[in-house]
Amino acid sequence: MSTAITPFRIDIPQQRLDDLRARLDNARFPQPLPGDDWDTGVPTHWLRELVDYWRTGYDWRAAERRLNSFPQFTTEIEGQRIHFLHVRSAEPNAVPLLLTHGWPGSVVEFLDIIGPLTDPRAHGGDPADAFHVVIPSLPGFGFSGPVTESGWSRDRIGRVWAQLMERLGYERYGVQGGDIGGAVSPEVGRAAPDRVIGVHVNGGTNLPPFPIPDEELAELTDLERDRINRIAAFMREEFGYIAIQSTRPQALGYGLVDSPVGQLAWIMDKFREWTHPRNVLPDKIIDRDRLLTNVMIYWLTGTAASAAYVGYAQDRAWDSLEVNSGVPTGVIAFAHDVCIRRYCETANTITHWTDVDHGGHFAALEEPELLVADVREFFRGLR
């Protein structure tokens, strides 16, 4: 197996973009359901307007140039192509930091925090807080897709990430992530506890057991009970996508890789549910060009099924517990998040915890300044 690291540049043929435009021009929309609101999925009137902007206002070539402004590479680990951004800081004492995205995200999530992390001097920060950043696409996602074999559990991805950092020559480094990245990041610490200096996550590392016995529920704080109630609401109202993706990802994939409108709706449903506040449209919270660039990564690589397969077709639950690695772990919990410290501490050495009363699931997109500040603070004592 080759251990070569190969420079990579995104260069989508114009024919692919012309095909997308033709599909959008000829898209078939369903008739609106009664009410045409978010309770039954993405409203038709809202999606039509966003699709029209995708057709006539969105500029993939500008997004492609932005992505290509950062050094990108590919390498093969355990038979799987891994795509990653690797941006080194000019600061002599910068610490390597591995950032892992989730579903339905991509490396696009982190574009606005690369500068503040690698060059704090230019962004009003302390140069002593500088990082070299490594941002891989999860196996099966985007330019790391598709997968060719099963078994891409969170612990295997953690081991592969440790191999990636070793291949890059980093002996000491930190890790950070949210969503799937929040489950994978602690696994990097378990795979290489002698090399990982700290694990930072947004949204927590482990979900509480559910349902919680009444006597245990009575011991929780008001904030913790609110988070439990929101988990219950998620299980009632939103679990359907996990049930589909974890059991029939290929059946779903046929529709998503053939219909850009279908792919857009499937992803936008989650961005609306998981951004904060929930009653504000997602493109009023996150720039619509950035939302569309994230969707384009899935569309142009045809990895909807592969990403679903890796994300949720796991051999064990994402909230299953592991042995505590002993690596210092920090958590920032935004308003949408449902993590509870006492449950995260069962398998992690929590040394830093920040609760924030605003912000949603997509921390690097919604609250980049707060996320960067918390990452800097957590790692300041671990360098």
Coordinates of N, CA and C in Angstrom, one line a residue, residues 241-342:
Y241 N -34.9 10.0 9.6 CA -33.7 10.0 8.7 C -32.7 9.0 9.1
I242 N -32.5 8.8 10.4 CA -31.5 7.8 10.9 C -32.0 6.4 10.6
A243 N -33.3 6.2 10.8 CA -33.8 4.9 10.5 C -33.6 4.5 9.1
I244 N -33.8 5.5 8.2 CA -33.6 5.2 6.7 C -32.2 5.0 6.4
Q245 N -31.3 6.0 6.8 CA -29.9 5.9 6.5 C -29.2 4.7 7.1
S246 N -29.6 4.3 8.2 CA -28.9 3.2 8.9 C -29.4 1.8 8.4
T247 N -30.5 1.8 7.6 CA -31.0 0.5 7.2 C -31.1 0.4 5.7
R248 N -31.4 1.4 5.0 CA -31.5 1.4 3.5 C -30.8 2.6 2.9
P249 N -29.5 2.8 3.2 CA -28.8 4.0 2.6 C -28.7 3.9 1.0
Q250 N -28.7 2.7 0.5 CA -28.5 2.7 -1.0 C -29.9 3.0 -1.7
A251 N -31.0 2.5 -1.1 CA -32.3 2.9 -1.6 C -32.5 4.4 -1.7
L252 N -32.1 5.0 -0.6 CA -32.2 6.5 -0.5 C -31.2 7.1 -1.5
G253 N -30.1 6.6 -1.7 CA -29.0 7.1 -2.5 C -29.4 7.3 -3.9
Y254 N -30.2 6.4 -4.5 CA -30.6 6.5 -5.9 C -31.3 7.8 -6.1
G255 N -32.2 8.2 -5.2 CA -32.9 9.5 -5.4 C -32.0 10.7 -5.3
L256 N -31.1 10.6 -4.3 CA -30.3 11.8 -3.9 C -29.2 12.0 -4.9
V257 N -28.6 11.0 -5.5 CA -27.6 11.2 -6.5 C -28.1 11.5 -7.9
D258 N -29.4 11.3 -8.1 CA -30.1 11.6 -9.4 C -30.8 12.9 -9.4
S259 N -31.2 13.4 -8.2 CA -32.0 14.6 -8.2 C -31.3 15.7 -7.3
P260 N -30.8 16.8 -7.9 CA -30.2 17.8 -7.0 C -31.2 18.4 -6.1
V261 N -32.4 18.6 -6.5 CA -33.4 19.1 -5.6 C -33.7 18.2 -4.5
G262 N -33.7 16.9 -4.7 CA -33.9 16.0 -3.6 C -32.7 16.0 -2.7
Q263 N -31.5 16.1 -3.2 CA -30.3 16.2 -2.3 C -30.4 17.5 -1.5
L264 N -30.7 18.6 -2.1 CA -30.8 19.9 -1.4 C -31.9 19.8 -0.3
A265 N -33.0 19.3 -0.6 CA -34.1 19.2 0.4 C -33.7 18.3 1.6
W266 N -33.1 17.2 1.3 CA -32.7 16.2 2.4 C -31.7 16.9 3.4
I267 N -30.8 17.7 2.8 CA -29.8 18.3 3.7 C -30.4 19.6 4.4
M268 N -31.2 20.4 3.6 CA -31.7 21.6 4.2 C -32.7 21.3 5.3
D269 N -33.4 20.2 5.3 CA -34.3 19.8 6.4 C -33.5 19.8 7.7
K270 N -32.3 19.2 7.7 CA -31.5 19.1 8.9 C -30.9 20.5 9.3
F271 N -30.5 21.3 8.3 CA -30.0 22.6 8.7 C -31.0 23.5 9.3
R272 N -32.3 23.3 8.9 CA -33.3 24.1 9.6 C -33.6 23.6 11.0
E273 N -33.6 22.3 11.1 CA -33.9 21.7 12.5 C -32.8 21.9 13.5
W274 N -31.5 22.0 13.0 CA -30.4 22.0 13.9 C -29.7 23.3 14.1
T275 N -30.1 24.3 13.3 CA -29.5 25.7 13.5 C -30.4 26.3 14.6
H276 N -29.9 27.4 15.2 CA -30.5 28.0 16.3 C -30.6 29.5 16.1
P277 N -31.8 30.2 16.3 CA -33.0 29.5 16.8 C -33.8 28.8 15.7
R278 N -34.5 27.8 16.0 CA -35.2 26.9 15.1 C -36.2 27.6 14.2
N279 N -36.8 28.7 14.7 CA -37.9 29.4 14.0 C -37.4 30.4 13.0
V280 N -36.0 30.4 12.8 CA -35.4 31.3 11.8 C -35.0 30.4 10.7
L281 N -35.2 30.9 9.4 CA -34.8 30.1 8.3 C -33.3 29.9 8.2
P282 N -32.9 28.7 7.8 CA -31.4 28.4 7.9 C -30.6 29.3 7.1
D283 N -31.1 29.9 5.9 CA -30.3 30.8 5.1 C -30.3 32.2 5.7
K284 N -31.0 32.4 6.8 CA -30.8 33.7 7.5 C -29.8 33.5 8.6
I285 N -29.4 32.3 8.9 CA -28.4 32.1 10.0 C -27.0 31.8 9.3
I286 N -27.0 31.0 8.3 CA -25.8 30.6 7.6 C -26.0 31.2 6.1
D287 N -24.9 31.8 5.6 CA -24.9 32.3 4.3 C -25.4 31.2 3.3
R288 N -26.3 31.6 2.4 CA -26.9 30.6 1.5 C -25.9 30.0 0.5
D289 N -24.9 30.8 0.1 CA -23.8 30.3 -0.7 C -23.0 29.2 0.0
R290 N -22.8 29.4 1.3 CA -22.1 28.3 2.0 C -22.9 27.1 2.1
L291 N -24.2 27.3 2.4 CA -25.1 26.1 2.4 C -25.1 25.4 1.1
L292 N -25.2 26.1 0.0 CA -25.2 25.4 -1.3 C -23.8 24.8 -1.6
T293 N -22.7 25.4 -1.2 CA -21.4 24.8 -1.4 C -21.3 23.5 -0.7
N294 N -21.9 23.4 0.5 CA -21.9 22.1 1.2 C -22.7 21.1 0.5
V295 N -23.8 21.5 0.0 CA -24.7 20.5 -0.8 C -23.9 20.1 -2.1
M296 N -23.2 21.1 -2.7 CA -22.5 20.7 -3.9 C -21.4 19.7 -3.7
I297 N -20.8 19.7 -2.6 CA -19.8 18.6 -2.3 C -20.5 17.2 -2.4
Y298 N -21.6 17.1 -1.8 CA -22.3 15.8 -1.9 C -22.8 15.5 -3.3
W299 N -23.3 16.6 -4.0 CA -23.9 16.4 -5.4 C -22.7 16.0 -6.4
L300 N -21.7 16.8 -6.4 CA -20.6 16.6 -7.4 C -19.9 15.3 -7.2
T301 N -19.8 14.8 -6.0 CA -19.1 13.6 -5.7 C -20.0 12.3 -5.7
G302 N -21.3 12.6 -5.7 CA -22.3 11.5 -5.7 C -22.2 10.6 -4.5
T303 N -21.9 11.2 -3.3 CA -21.6 10.4 -2.1 C -22.8 10.4 -1.1
A304 N -24.0 10.7 -1.5 CA -25.1 10.7 -0.6 C -25.3 9.4 0.1
A305 N -25.3 8.3 -0.6 CA -25.4 7.0 0.0 C -24.2 6.5 0.8
S306 N -23.0 6.8 0.2 CA -21.8 6.5 0.9 C -21.7 7.2 2.3
A307 N -22.0 8.5 2.3 CA -22.0 9.2 3.5 C -23.0 8.7 4.5
A308 N -24.2 8.4 4.0 CA -25.2 7.9 4.9 C -24.7 6.5 5.5
Y309 N -24.1 5.7 4.7 CA -23.6 4.4 5.1 C -22.6 4.5 6.2
V310 N -21.7 5.4 6.0 CA -20.6 5.6 7.0 C -21.2 6.3 8.3
G311 N -22.0 7.2 8.0 CA -22.5 8.0 9.1 C -23.4 7.3 10.1
Y312 N -24.3 6.4 9.6 CA -25.2 5.8 10.5 C -25.4 4.3 10.4
A313 N -24.8 3.7 9.3 CA -24.9 2.2 9.2 C -23.7 1.6 10.0
Q314 N -23.7 1.8 11.3 CA -22.6 1.4 12.1 C -22.8 0.0 12.7
D315 N -21.6 -0.5 13.1 CA -21.8 -1.8 13.8 C -22.1 -1.7 15.3
R316 N -22.1 -0.5 15.8 CA -22.5 -0.3 17.1 C -23.0 1.2 17.2
A317 N -23.8 1.5 18.3 CA -24.4 2.8 18.4 C -23.3 3.9 18.6
W318 N -23.6 5.1 18.1 CA -22.7 6.2 18.3 C -22.6 6.6 19.8
D319 N -23.6 6.3 20.6 CA -23.5 6.7 22.0 C -23.1 5.5 22.9
S320 N -22.5 4.4 22.3 CA -22.0 3.4 23.1 C -20.7 3.8 23.8
L321 N -20.5 3.3 25.0 CA -19.4 3.8 25.8 C -18.1 3.0 25.6
E322 N -17.0 3.7 25.7 CA -15.6 3.1 25.6 C -14.8 3.4 26.8
V323 N -13.6 2.8 26.8 CA -12.7 3.0 28.0 C -12.2 4.4 27.9
N324 N -12.1 5.0 29.1 CA -11.6 6.4 29.1 C -10.1 6.4 28.8
S325 N -9.8 7.2 27.8 CA -8.4 7.3 27.3 C -7.5 8.1 28.3
G326 N -8.1 8.9 29.2 CA -7.4 9.8 30.1 C -6.9 11.1 29.4
V327 N -7.2 11.3 28.1 CA -6.8 12.5 27.4 C -7.7 13.6 27.9
P328 N -7.2 14.8 28.3 CA -8.0 15.9 28.7 C -9.0 16.2 27.6
T329 N -10.3 16.5 28.0 CA -11.3 16.7 27.0 C -12.1 17.9 27.4
G330 N -12.4 18.7 26.4 CA -13.2 20.0 26.6 C -14.4 19.9 25.7
V331 N -15.5 20.5 26.2 CA -16.8 20.5 25.6 C -17.3 22.0 25.6
I332 N -17.8 22.4 24.4 CA -18.6 23.6 24.4 C -20.0 23.2 23.9
A333 N -21.0 23.5 24.7 CA -22.4 23.1 24.4 C -23.2 24.3 24.0
F334 N -23.6 24.4 22.8 CA -24.5 25.5 22.4 C -25.9 25.3 22.7
A335 N -26.8 26.2 22.4 CA -28.2 26.1 22.8 C -28.9 24.9 22.2
H336 N -28.6 24.6 21.0 CA -29.3 23.4 20.4 C -28.8 22.1 21.0
D337 N -27.6 22.1 21.5 CA -27.0 20.8 21.9 C -27.7 20.2 23.1
V338 N -27.5 18.8 23.2 CA -28.2 18.1 24.3 C -27.3 17.3 25.2
C339 N -26.0 17.6 25.1 CA -25.0 16.9 25.9 C -25.2 17.3 27.4
I340 N -24.9 16.3 28.3 CA -24.9 16.5 29.7 C -23.6 16.0 30.3
R341 N -23.0 16.9 31.1 CA -21.6 16.6 31.5 C -21.5 15.3 32.3
R342 N -22.4 15.0 33.2 CA -22.3 13.8 34.0 C -22.2 12.5 33.2

